[in-house]
Structures are given as C-alpha cells and as structure tokens.
PDB file of C-alpha atoms in Angstrom:
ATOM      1  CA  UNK A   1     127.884 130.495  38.298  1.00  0.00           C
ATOM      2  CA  UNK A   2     130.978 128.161  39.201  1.00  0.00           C
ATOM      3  CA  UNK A   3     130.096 124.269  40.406  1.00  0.00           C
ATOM      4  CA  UNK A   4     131.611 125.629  43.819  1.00  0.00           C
ATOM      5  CA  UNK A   5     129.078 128.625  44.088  1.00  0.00           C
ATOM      6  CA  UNK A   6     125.939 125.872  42.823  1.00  0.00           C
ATOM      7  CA  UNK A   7     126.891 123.336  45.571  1.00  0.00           C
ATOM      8  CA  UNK A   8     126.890 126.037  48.392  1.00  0.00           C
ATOM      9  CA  UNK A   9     123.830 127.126  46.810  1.00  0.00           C
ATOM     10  CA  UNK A  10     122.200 123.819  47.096  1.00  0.00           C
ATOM     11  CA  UNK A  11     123.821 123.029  50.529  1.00  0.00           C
ATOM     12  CA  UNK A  12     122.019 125.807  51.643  1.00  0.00           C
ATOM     13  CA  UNK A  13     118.463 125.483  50.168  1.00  0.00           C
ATOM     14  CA  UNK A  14     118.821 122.220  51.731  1.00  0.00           C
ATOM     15  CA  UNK A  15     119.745 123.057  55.303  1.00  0.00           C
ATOM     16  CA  UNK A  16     117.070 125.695  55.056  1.00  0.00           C
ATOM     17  CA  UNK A  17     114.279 122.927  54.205  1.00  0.00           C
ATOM     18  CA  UNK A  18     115.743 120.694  56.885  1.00  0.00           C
ATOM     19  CA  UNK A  19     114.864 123.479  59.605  1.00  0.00           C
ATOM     20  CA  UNK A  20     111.882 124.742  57.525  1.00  0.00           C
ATOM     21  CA  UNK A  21     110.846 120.678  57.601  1.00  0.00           C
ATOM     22  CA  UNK A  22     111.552 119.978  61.533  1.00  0.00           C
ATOM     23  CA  UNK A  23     109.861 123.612  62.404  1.00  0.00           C
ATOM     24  CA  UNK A  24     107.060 122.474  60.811  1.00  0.00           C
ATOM     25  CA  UNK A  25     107.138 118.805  62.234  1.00  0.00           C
ATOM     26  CA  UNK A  26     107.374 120.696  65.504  1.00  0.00           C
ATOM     27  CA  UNK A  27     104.710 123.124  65.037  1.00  0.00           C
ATOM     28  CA  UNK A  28     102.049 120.794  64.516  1.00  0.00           C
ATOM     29  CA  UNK A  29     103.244 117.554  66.413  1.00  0.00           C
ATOM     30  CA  UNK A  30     105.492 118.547  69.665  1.00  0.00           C
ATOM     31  CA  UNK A  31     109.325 118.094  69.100  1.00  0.00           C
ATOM     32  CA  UNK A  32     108.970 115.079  70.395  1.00  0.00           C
ATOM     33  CA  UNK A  33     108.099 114.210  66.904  1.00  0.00           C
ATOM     34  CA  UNK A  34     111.208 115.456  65.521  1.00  0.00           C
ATOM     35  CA  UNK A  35     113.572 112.814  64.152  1.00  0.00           C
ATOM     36  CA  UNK A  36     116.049 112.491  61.813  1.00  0.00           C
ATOM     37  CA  UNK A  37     114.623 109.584  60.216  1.00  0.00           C
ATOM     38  CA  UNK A  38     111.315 111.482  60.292  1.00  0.00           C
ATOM     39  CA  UNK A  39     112.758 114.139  58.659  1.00  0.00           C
ATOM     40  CA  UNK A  40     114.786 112.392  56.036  1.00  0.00           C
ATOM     41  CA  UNK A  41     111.689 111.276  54.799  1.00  0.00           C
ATOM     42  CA  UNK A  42     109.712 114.234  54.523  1.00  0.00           C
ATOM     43  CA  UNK A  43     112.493 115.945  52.531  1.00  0.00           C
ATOM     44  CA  UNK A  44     113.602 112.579  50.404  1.00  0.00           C
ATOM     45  CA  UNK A  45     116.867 112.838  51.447  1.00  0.00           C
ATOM     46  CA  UNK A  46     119.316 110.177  53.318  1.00  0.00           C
ATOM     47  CA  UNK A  47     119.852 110.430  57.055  1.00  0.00           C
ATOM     48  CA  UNK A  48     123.912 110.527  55.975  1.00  0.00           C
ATOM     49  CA  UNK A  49     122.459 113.840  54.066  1.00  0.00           C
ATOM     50  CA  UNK A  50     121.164 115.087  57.573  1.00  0.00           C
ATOM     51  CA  UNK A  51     124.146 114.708  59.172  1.00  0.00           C
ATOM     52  CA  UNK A  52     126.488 116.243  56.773  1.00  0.00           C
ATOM     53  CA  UNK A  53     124.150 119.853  57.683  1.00  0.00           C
ATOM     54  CA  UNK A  54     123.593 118.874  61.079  1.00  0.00           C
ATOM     55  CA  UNK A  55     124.943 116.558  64.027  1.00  0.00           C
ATOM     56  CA  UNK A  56     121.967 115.775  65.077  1.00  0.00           C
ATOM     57  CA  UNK A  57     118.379 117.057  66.116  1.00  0.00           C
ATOM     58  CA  UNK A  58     119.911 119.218  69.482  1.00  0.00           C
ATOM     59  CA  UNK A  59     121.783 120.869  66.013  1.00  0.00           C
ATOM     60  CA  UNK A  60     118.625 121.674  64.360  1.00  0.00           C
ATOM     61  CA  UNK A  61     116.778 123.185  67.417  1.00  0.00           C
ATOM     62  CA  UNK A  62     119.596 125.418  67.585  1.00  0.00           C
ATOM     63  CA  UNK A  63     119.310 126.288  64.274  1.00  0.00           C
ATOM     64  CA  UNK A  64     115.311 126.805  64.638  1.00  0.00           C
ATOM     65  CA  UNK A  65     115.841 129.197  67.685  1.00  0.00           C
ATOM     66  CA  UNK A  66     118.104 131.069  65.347  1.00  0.00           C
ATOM     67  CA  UNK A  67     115.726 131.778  62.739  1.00  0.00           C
ATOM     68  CA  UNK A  68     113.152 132.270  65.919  1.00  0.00           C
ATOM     69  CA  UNK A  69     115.253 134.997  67.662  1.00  0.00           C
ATOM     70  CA  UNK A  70     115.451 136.759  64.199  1.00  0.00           C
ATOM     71  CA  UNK A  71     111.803 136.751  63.980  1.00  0.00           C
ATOM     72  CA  UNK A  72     111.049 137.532  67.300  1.00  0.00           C
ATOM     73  CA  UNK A  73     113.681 140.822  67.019  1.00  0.00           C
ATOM     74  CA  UNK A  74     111.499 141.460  63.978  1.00  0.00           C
ATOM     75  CA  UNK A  75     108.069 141.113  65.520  1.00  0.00           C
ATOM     76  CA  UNK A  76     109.125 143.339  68.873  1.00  0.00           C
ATOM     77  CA  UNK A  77     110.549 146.305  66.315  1.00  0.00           C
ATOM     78  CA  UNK A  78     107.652 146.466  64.435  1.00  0.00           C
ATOM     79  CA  UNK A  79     105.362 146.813  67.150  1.00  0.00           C
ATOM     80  CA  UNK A  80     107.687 149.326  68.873  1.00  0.00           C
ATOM     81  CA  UNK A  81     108.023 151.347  66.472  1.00  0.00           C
ATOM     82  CA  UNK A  82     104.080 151.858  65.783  1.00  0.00           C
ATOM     83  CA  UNK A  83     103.742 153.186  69.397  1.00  0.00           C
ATOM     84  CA  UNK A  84     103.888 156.768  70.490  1.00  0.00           C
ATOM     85  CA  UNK A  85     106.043 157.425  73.750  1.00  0.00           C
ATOM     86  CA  UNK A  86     107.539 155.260  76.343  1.00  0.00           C
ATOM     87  CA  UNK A  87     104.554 153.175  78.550  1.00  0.00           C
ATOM     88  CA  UNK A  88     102.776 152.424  74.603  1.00  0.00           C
ATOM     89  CA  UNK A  89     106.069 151.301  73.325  1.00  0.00           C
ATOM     90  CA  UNK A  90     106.682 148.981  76.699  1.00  0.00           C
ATOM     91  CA  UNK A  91     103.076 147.570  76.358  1.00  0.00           C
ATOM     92  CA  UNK A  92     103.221 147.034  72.679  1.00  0.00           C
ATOM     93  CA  UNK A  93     106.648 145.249  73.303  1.00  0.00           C
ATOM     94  CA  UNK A  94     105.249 142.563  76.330  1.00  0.00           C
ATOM     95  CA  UNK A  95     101.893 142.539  73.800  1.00  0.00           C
ATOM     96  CA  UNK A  96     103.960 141.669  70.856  1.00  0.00           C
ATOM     97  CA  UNK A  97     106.367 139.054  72.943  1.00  0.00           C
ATOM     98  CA  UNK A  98     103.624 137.177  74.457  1.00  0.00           C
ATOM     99  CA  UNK A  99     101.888 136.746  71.012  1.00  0.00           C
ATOM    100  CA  UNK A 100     105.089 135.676  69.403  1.00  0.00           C
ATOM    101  CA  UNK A 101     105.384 133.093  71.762  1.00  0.00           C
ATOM    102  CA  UNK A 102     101.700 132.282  71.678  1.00  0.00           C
ATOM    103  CA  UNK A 103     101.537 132.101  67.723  1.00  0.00           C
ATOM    104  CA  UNK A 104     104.997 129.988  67.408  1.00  0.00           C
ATOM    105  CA  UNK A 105     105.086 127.526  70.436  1.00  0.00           C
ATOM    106  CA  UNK A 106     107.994 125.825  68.885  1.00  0.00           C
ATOM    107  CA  UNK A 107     109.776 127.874  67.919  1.00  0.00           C
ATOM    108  CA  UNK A 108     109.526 129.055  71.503  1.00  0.00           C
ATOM    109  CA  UNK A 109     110.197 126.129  72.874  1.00  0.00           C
ATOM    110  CA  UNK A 110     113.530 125.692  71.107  1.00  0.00           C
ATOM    111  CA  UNK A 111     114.420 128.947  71.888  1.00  0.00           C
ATOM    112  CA  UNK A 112     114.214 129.158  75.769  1.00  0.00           C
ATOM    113  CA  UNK A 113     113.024 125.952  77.031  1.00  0.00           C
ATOM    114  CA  UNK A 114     115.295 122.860  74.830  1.00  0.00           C
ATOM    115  CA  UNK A 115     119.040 122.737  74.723  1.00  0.00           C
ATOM    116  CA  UNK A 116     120.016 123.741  71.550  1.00  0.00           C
ATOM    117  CA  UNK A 117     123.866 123.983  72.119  1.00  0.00           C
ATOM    118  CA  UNK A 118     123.666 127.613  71.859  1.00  0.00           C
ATOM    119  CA  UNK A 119     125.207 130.126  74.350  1.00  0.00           C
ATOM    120  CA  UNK A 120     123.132 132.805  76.461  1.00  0.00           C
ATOM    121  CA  UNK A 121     124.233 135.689  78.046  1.00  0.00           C
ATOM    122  CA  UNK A 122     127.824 134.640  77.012  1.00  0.00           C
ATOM    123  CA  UNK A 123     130.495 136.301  74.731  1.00  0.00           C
ATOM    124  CA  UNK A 124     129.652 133.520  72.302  1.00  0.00           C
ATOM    125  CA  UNK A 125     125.866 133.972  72.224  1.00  0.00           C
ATOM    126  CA  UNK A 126     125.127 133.669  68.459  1.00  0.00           C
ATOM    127  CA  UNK A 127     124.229 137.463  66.986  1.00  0.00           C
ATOM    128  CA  UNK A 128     120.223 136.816  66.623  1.00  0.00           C
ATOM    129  CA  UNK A 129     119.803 135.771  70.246  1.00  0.00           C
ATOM    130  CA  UNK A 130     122.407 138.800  71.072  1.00  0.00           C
ATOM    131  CA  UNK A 131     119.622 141.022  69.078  1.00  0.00           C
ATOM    132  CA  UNK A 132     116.250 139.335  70.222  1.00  0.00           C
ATOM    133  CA  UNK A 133     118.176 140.801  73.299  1.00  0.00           C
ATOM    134  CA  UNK A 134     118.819 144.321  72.026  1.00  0.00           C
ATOM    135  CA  UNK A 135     115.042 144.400  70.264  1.00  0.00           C
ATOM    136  CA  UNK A 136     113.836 144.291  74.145  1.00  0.00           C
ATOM    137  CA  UNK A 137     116.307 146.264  75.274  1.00  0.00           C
ATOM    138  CA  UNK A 138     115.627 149.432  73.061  1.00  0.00           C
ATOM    139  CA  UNK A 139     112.313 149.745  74.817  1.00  0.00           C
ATOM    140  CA  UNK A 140     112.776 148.666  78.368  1.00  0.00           C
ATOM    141  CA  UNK A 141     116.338 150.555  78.823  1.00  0.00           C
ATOM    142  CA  UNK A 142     114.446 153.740  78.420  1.00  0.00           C
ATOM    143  CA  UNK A 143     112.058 153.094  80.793  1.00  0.00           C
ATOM    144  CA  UNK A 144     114.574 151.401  83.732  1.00  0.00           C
ATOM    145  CA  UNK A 145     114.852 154.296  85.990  1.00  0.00           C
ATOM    146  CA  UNK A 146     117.409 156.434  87.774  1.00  0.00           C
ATOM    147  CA  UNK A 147     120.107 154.287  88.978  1.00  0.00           C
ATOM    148  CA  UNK A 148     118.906 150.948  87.049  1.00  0.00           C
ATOM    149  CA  UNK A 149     120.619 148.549  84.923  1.00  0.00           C
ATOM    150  CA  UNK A 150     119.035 148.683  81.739  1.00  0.00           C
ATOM    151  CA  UNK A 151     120.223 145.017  81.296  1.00  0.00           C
ATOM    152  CA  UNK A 152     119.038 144.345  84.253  1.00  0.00           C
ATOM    153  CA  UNK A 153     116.063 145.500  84.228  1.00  0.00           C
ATOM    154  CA  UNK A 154     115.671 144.138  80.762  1.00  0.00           C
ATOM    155  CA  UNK A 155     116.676 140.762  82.293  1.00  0.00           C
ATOM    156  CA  UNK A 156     113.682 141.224  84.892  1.00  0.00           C
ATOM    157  CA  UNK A 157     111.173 142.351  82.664  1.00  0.00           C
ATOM    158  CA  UNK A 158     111.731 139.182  80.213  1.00  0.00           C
ATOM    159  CA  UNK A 159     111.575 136.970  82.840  1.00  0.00           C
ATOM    160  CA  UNK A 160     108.100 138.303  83.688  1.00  0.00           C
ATOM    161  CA  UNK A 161     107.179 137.776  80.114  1.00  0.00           C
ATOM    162  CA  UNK A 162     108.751 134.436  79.999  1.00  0.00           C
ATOM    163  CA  UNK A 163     106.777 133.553  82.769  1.00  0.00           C
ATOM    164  CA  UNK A 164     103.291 134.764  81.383  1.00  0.00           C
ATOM    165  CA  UNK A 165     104.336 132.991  78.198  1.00  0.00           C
ATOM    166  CA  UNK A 166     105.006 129.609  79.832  1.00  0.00           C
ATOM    167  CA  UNK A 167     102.564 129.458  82.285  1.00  0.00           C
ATOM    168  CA  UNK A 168      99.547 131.056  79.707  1.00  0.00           C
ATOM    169  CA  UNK A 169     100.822 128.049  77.614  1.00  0.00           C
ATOM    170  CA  UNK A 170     100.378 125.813  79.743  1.00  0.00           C
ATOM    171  CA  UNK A 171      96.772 126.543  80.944  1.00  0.00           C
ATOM    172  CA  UNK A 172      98.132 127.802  84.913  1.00  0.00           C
ATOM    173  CA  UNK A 173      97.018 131.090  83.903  1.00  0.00           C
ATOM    174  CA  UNK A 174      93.771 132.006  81.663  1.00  0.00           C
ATOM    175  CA  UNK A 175      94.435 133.454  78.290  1.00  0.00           C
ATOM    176  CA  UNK A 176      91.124 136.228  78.560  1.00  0.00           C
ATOM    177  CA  UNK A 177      93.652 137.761  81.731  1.00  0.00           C
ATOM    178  CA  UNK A 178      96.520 138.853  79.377  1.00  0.00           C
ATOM    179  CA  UNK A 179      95.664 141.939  78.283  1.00  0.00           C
ATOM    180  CA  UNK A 180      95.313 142.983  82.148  1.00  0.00           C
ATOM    181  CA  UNK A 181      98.347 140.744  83.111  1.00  0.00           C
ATOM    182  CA  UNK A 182     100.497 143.181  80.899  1.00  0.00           C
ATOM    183  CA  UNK A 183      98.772 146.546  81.935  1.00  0.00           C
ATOM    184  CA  UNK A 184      99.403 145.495  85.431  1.00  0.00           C
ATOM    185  CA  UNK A 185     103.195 144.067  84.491  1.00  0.00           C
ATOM    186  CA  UNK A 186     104.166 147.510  82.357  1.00  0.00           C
ATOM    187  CA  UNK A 187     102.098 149.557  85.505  1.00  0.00           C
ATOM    188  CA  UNK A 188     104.263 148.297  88.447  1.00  0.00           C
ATOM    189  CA  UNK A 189     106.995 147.461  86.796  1.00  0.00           C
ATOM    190  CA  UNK A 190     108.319 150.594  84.784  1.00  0.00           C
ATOM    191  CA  UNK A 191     106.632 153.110  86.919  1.00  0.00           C
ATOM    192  CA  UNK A 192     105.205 154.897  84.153  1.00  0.00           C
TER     193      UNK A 192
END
C-alpha cells in the first residue's frame, strides 16, 4: 500500500468516526448537543482536524442523513421483499418506515427535519436520498392507480408517513394507534 492510498485510508476511517461520533452524540442527547468541540473531544482529535472533513456541523448532518437514507432504502427493501402481493408489501413498507424513524430519531431528524445542505427533489439530490426515494417508490408505484403519478402518489403517501412519524414522535398521536393508523392509511389510500 502507497503513503497516498494509507492517508485516504485514514482520512476516511476518520470522517466515518466523526459521523459515527456525532450520530451517536445525537442519538442519545438531541443535536442540540452536537458540537464540534464536543466532538473533537470524544474522538481526540483537533477541531482544525474537524474542519479539514467537514465545514462545520450543518456538514455532518448532511453526512448523517446520507448514511440514514442508505439505511432506510435498506430497511424498506427488506421488509418489501418478505411480503406476498401488493396491499402486504404497501403495509410492510409504511410498517417498516414508521419504525425506522421510530428506532433512529436522529437520524430522522437530520434527514427530513434539519438543513443539512443537501438537495431534495432536485437534479443534484445526492444518490442515497434519490434511492430512499426509489425504495418507496417500488412499492407504492404499483399500487397508484389508473391515471396516477407514481411519483406523485409516492410523494403523497410519504407525506402521510412523515406525518405519523413526526407527530407519533412527538406524543400528538398515541403510539398503541399505529398499527390501525397504517391499516387505515394503506386502506383508503391505495384502494386495495
């Protein structure tokens, strides 16, 4: 291995524990609690170090809704593709959704809710947000109906989960409802 390739080696493993580090910070103490100084100390490196990998925190909860979208592409496949035929596939998608955001509030939150300096629903969205897309769109396209976007509809039905999400998370809505809140979501909304 050259010096070159060990330094980008390095560079990396380092800007993966910086977002590994302020996910975690986040996780457990809001992202409110997220600072560079913060941060610098729980990895022992200098706040200059930081900054060479990011600008600043808005940087790194871009970076975390990255990795999130990934995940969250991952988590909607997997449940998709355990269920047999269209309304099964729709509810394990909203089921799966709702419990990523429920098990990774964060993560979440960096994703939808802070600014992150990434681009939605824009030729420069970033490729994992473009496929947290797609991994919602393979199930709900199917299920649009005769002379409906499948984007669009996609768009509507994520919306409704956003707002379950949020509002769940927030105590406005009682977490013992979900399971009905989805039957009645993937009922009236898909027609199936």
């Amino acid at each position: 291995m050259s010096v070159q390739e060990r330094k980008q080696r390095e560079r990396a493993e380092r800007e993966r524990l910086i977002v590994a580090t302020a996910r975690e910070i986040a996780e457990r103490q809001g992202w409110d609690a997220v600072t560079t100084r913060k941060l610098a100390e729980r990895i022992e490196y200098s706040q200059p170090v930081l900054y060479s990998h990011f600008r600043g925190k808005r940087e790194i909860i871009g970076a975390v809704a990255l990795e999130g979208a990934t995940e969250m592409a991952v988590a909607l496949r997997a449940a998709t593709a355990a269920a047999d035929g269209p309304r099964a596939r729709v509810t394990a998608l909203a089921r799966a959704y709702l419990d990523f955001a429920a098990r990774n509030p964060a993560v979440y939150d960096a994703l939808f809710r802070l600014d992150g300096g990434l681009a939605f629903a824009d030729e420069e969205t970033p490729r994992p947000l473009r496929d947290a897309f797609a991994a919602l769109l393979e199930s709900l396209g199917e299920v649009a109906g005769d002379g409906v976007h499948p984007e669009l509809f996609t768009e509507v039905f994520w919306a409704a989960l956003h707002g379950l999400a949020t509002l769940t998370r927030a105590r406005r809505l009682p977490p013992e409802d979900t399971g009905r809140r989805v039957e009645l979501l993937v009922d009236r909304l898909t027609a199936l």
